[in-house]
Short mmCIF file of C-alpha atoms in Angstrom, two decimals:
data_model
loop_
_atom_site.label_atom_id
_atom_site.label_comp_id
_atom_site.label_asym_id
_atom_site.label_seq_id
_atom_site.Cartn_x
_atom_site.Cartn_y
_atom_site.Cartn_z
CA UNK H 82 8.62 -91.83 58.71
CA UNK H 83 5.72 -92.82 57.10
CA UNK H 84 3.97 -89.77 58.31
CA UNK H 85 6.79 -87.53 56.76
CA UNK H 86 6.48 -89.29 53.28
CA UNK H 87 2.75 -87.69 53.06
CA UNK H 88 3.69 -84.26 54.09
CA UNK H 89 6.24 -84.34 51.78
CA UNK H 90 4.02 -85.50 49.16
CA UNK H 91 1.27 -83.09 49.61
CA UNK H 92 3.67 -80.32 50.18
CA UNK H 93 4.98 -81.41 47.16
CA UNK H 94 1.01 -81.58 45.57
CA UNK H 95 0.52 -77.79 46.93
CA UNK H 96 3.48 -76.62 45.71
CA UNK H 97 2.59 -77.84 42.43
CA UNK H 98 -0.98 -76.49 42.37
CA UNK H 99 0.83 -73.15 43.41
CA UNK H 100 2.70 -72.85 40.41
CA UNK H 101 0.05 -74.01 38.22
CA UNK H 102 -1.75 -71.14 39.72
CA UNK H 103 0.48 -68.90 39.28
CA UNK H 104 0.87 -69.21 36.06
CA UNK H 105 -2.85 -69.42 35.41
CA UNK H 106 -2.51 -65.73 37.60
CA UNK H 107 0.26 -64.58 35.06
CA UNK H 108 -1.05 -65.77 32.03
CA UNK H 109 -4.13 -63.63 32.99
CA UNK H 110 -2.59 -60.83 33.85
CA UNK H 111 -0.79 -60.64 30.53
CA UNK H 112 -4.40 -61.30 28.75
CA UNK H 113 -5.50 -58.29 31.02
CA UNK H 114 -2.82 -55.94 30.33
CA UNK H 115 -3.25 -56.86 26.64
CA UNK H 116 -7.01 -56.26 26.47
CA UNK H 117 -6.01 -52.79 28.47
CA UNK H 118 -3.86 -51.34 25.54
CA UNK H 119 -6.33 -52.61 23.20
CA UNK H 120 -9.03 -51.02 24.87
CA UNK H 121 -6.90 -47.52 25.14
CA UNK H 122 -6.04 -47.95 21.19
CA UNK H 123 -9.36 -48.42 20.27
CA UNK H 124 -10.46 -45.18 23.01
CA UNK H 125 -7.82 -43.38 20.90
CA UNK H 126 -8.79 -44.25 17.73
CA UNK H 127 -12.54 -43.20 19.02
CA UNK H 128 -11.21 -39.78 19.65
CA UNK H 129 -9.35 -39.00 16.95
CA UNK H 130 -12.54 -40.22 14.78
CA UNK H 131 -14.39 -37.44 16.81
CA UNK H 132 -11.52 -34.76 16.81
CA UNK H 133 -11.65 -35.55 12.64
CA UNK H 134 -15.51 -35.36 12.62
CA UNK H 135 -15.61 -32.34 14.90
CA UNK H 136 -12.83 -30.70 12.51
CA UNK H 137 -15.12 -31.45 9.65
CA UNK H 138 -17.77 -30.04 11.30
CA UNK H 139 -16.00 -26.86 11.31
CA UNK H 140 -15.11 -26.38 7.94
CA UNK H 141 -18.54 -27.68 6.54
CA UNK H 142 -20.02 -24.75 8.90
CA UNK H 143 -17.82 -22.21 7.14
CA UNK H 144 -18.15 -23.86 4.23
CA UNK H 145 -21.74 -23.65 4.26
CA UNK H 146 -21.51 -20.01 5.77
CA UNK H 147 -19.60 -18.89 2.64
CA UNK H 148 -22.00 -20.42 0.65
CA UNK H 149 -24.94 -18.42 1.77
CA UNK H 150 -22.65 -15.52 1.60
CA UNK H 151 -22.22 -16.25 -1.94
CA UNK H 152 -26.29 -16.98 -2.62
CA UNK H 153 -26.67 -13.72 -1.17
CA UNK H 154 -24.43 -11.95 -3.43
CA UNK H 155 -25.70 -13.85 -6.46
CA UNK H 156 -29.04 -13.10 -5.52
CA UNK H 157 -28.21 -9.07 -5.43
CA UNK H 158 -26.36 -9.36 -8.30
CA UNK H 159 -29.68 -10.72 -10.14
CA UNK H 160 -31.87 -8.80 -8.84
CA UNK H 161 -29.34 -5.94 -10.07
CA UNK H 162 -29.88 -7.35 -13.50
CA UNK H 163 -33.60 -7.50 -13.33
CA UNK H 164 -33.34 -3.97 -12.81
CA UNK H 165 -31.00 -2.99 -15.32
CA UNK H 166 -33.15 -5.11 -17.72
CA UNK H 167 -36.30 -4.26 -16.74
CA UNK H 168 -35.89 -0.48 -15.91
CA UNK H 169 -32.94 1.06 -16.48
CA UNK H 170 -32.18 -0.19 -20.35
CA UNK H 171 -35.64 0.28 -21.33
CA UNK H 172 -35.76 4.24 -20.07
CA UNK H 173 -32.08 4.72 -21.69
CA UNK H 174 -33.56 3.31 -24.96
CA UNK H 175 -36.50 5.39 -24.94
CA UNK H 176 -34.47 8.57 -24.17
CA UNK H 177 -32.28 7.85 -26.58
CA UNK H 178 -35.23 7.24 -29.22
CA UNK H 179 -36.19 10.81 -28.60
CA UNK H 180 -32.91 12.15 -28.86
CA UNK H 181 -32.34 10.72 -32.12
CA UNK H 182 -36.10 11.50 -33.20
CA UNK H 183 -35.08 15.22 -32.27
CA UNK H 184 -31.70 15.66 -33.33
CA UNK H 185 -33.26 13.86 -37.19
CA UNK H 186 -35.98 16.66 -36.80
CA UNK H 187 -33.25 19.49 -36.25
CA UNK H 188 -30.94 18.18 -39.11
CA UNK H 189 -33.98 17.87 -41.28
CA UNK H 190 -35.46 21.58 -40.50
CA UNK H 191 -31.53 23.09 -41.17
CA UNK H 192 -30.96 21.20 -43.93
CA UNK H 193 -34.06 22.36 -45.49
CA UNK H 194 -33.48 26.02 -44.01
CA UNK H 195 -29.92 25.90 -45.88
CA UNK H 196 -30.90 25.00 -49.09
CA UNK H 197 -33.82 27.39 -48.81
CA UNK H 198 -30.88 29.92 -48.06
CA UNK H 199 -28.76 29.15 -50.74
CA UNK H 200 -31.43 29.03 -53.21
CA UNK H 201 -32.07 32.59 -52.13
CA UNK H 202 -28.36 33.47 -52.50
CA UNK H 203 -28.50 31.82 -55.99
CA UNK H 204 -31.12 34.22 -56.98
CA UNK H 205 -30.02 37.36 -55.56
CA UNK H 206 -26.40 36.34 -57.78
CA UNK H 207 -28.91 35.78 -60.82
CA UNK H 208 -30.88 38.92 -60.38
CA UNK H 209 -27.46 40.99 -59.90
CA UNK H 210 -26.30 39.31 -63.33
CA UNK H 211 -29.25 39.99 -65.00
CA UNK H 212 -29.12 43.94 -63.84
CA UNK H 213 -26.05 44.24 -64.64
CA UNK H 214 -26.89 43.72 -68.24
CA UNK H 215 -28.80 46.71 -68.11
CA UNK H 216 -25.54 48.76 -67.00
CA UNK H 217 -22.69 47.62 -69.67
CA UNK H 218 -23.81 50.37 -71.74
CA UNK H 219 -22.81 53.34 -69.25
CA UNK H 220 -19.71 51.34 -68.66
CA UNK H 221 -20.41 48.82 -65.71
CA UNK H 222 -19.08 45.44 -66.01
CA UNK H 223 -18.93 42.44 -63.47
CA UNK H 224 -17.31 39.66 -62.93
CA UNK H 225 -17.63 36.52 -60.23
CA UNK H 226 -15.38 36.65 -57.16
CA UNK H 227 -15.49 33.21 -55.70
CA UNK H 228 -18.20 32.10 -53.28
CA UNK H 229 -20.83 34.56 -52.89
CA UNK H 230 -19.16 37.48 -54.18
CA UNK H 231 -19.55 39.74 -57.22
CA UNK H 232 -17.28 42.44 -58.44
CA UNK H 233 -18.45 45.71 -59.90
CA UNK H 234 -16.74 48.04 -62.22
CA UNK H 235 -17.16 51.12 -63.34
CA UNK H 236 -15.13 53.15 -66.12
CA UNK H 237 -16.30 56.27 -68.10
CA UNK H 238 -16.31 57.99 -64.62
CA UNK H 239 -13.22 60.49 -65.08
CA UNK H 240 -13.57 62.45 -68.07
CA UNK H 241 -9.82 62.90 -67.74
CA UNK H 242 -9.68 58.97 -68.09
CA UNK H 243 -12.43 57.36 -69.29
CA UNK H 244 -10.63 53.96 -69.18
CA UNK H 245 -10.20 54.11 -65.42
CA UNK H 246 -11.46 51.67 -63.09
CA UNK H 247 -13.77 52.02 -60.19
CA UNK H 248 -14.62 49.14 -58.11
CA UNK H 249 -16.26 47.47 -55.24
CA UNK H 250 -16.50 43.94 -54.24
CA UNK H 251 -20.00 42.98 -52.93
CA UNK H 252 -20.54 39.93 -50.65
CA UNK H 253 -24.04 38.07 -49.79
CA UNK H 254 -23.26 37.16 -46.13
CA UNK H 255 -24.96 34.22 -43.98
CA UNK H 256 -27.64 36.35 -41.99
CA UNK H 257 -28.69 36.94 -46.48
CA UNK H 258 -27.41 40.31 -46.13
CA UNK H 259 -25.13 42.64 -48.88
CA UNK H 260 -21.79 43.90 -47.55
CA UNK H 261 -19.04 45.49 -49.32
CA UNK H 262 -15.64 43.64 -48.80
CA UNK H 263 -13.48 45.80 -51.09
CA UNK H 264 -14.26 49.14 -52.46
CA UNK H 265 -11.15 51.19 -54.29
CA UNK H 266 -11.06 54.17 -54.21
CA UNK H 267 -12.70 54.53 -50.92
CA UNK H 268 -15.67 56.10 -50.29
CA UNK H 269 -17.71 57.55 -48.01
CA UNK H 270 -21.38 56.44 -46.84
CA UNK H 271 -21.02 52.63 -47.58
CA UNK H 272 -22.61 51.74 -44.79
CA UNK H 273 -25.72 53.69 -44.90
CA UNK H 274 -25.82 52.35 -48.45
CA UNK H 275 -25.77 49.18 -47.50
CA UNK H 276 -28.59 49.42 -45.01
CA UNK H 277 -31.30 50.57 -47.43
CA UNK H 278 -30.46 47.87 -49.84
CA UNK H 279 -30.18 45.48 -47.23
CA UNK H 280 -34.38 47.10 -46.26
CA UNK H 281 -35.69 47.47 -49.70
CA UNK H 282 -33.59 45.28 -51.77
CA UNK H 283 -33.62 47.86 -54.33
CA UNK H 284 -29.96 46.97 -55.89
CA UNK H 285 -30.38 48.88 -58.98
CA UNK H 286 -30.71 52.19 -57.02
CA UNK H 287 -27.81 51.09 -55.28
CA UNK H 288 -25.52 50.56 -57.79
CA UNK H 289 -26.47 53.84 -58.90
CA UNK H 290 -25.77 55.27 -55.89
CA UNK H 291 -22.63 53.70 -55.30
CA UNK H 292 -21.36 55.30 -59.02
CA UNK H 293 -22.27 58.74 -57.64
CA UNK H 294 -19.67 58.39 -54.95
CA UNK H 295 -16.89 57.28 -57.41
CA UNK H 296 -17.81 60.50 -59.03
CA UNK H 297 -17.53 62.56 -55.62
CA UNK H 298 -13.76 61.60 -55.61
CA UNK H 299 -12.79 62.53 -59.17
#
């Protein structure tokens, strides 16, 4: 009996230790299983950093490949400008220098080639007026028509009616030439009239000549 009392005592002991141990053993494996999931939280946590860093990566590399783009473009566009300033609005300036330098040059030479033109009008009008003086007696008389035109006429033509009018309307033209814009009655050889005073400017003659054809028609 004696001998019983110590097996049951140390079977008692072992069973103890036992559960001490295996407690120690579950304790553990909690402490184990814990450290596990930390570990995995902290791997997932490590990849996600890299997933955000790789993702960051990606945009900064388009990022920095639309920034060259835009160097590039910024780069043409001032180099463009150089251009445009250097080249381009210097030669438009200078052309357009030359074409105001001419086009002052070609008003200037037809402004002075206009009043040299109506100065020459002016004294053709003057020298008519001043003939005509010398033609009142026989019965010529004139009169101004408006712009460059002077009106001539003649009475003591018809014997039958010395008070009757013949007339003609004479016109200095642009090209400086005489014409006849109104002639009544009508008569014949105006125009080769016209072309010898227009040649020898002899207007006296050709007044003259013009009263001998109002004479034809009587």
């Amino acid at each position: 009996s004696g001998l019983t009392s110590v097996i049951t005592r140390s079977k008692g002991l072992v069973e103890c230790y036992c559960e001490g141990k295996l407690l120690e053993l579950e304790g553990l494996s909690r402490d184990f299983g814990r450290g596990v999931e930390e570990r995995e939280r902290r791997l997932e946590e490590a990849v996600e950093g890299v997933e955000r860093v790789r993702g960051l990566g990606e945009r900064g590399a388009a990022a920095n490949s639309a920034f060259t783009t835009s160097q590039a473009s910024l780069a043409s566009s001032r180099d463009s400008l150089l251009t445009l300033n250097t080249v381009t609005l210097p030669s438009s300036l200078s052309s357009l220098g030359s074409l105001a330098s001419s086009t002052q040059a070609s008003l200037t030479s037809s402004s002075l080639a206009l009043a040299e033109a109506r100065q020459d009008v002016e004294r053709k009008l003057a020298k008519l007026q001043e003939g005509m003086g010398r033609y009142e007696a026989t019965g010529l008389s004139f009169e101004r028509a408006g712009g460059n035109r002077l009106r001539l006429v003649f009475t003591l033509v018809d014997p039958k009616d010395e008070g009757r009018e013949f007339c003609f309307t004479l016109n200095v033209n642009e090209e400086n030439k005489y014409e006849v814009c109104e002639c009544e009655p009508g008569v014949g050889g105006v125009e080769g009239l016209l072309r010898k005073v227009n040649e020898d400017n002899e207007f006296g003659a050709f007044v003259k000549a013009m009263r001998k054809e109002f004479v034809k028609t009587v």
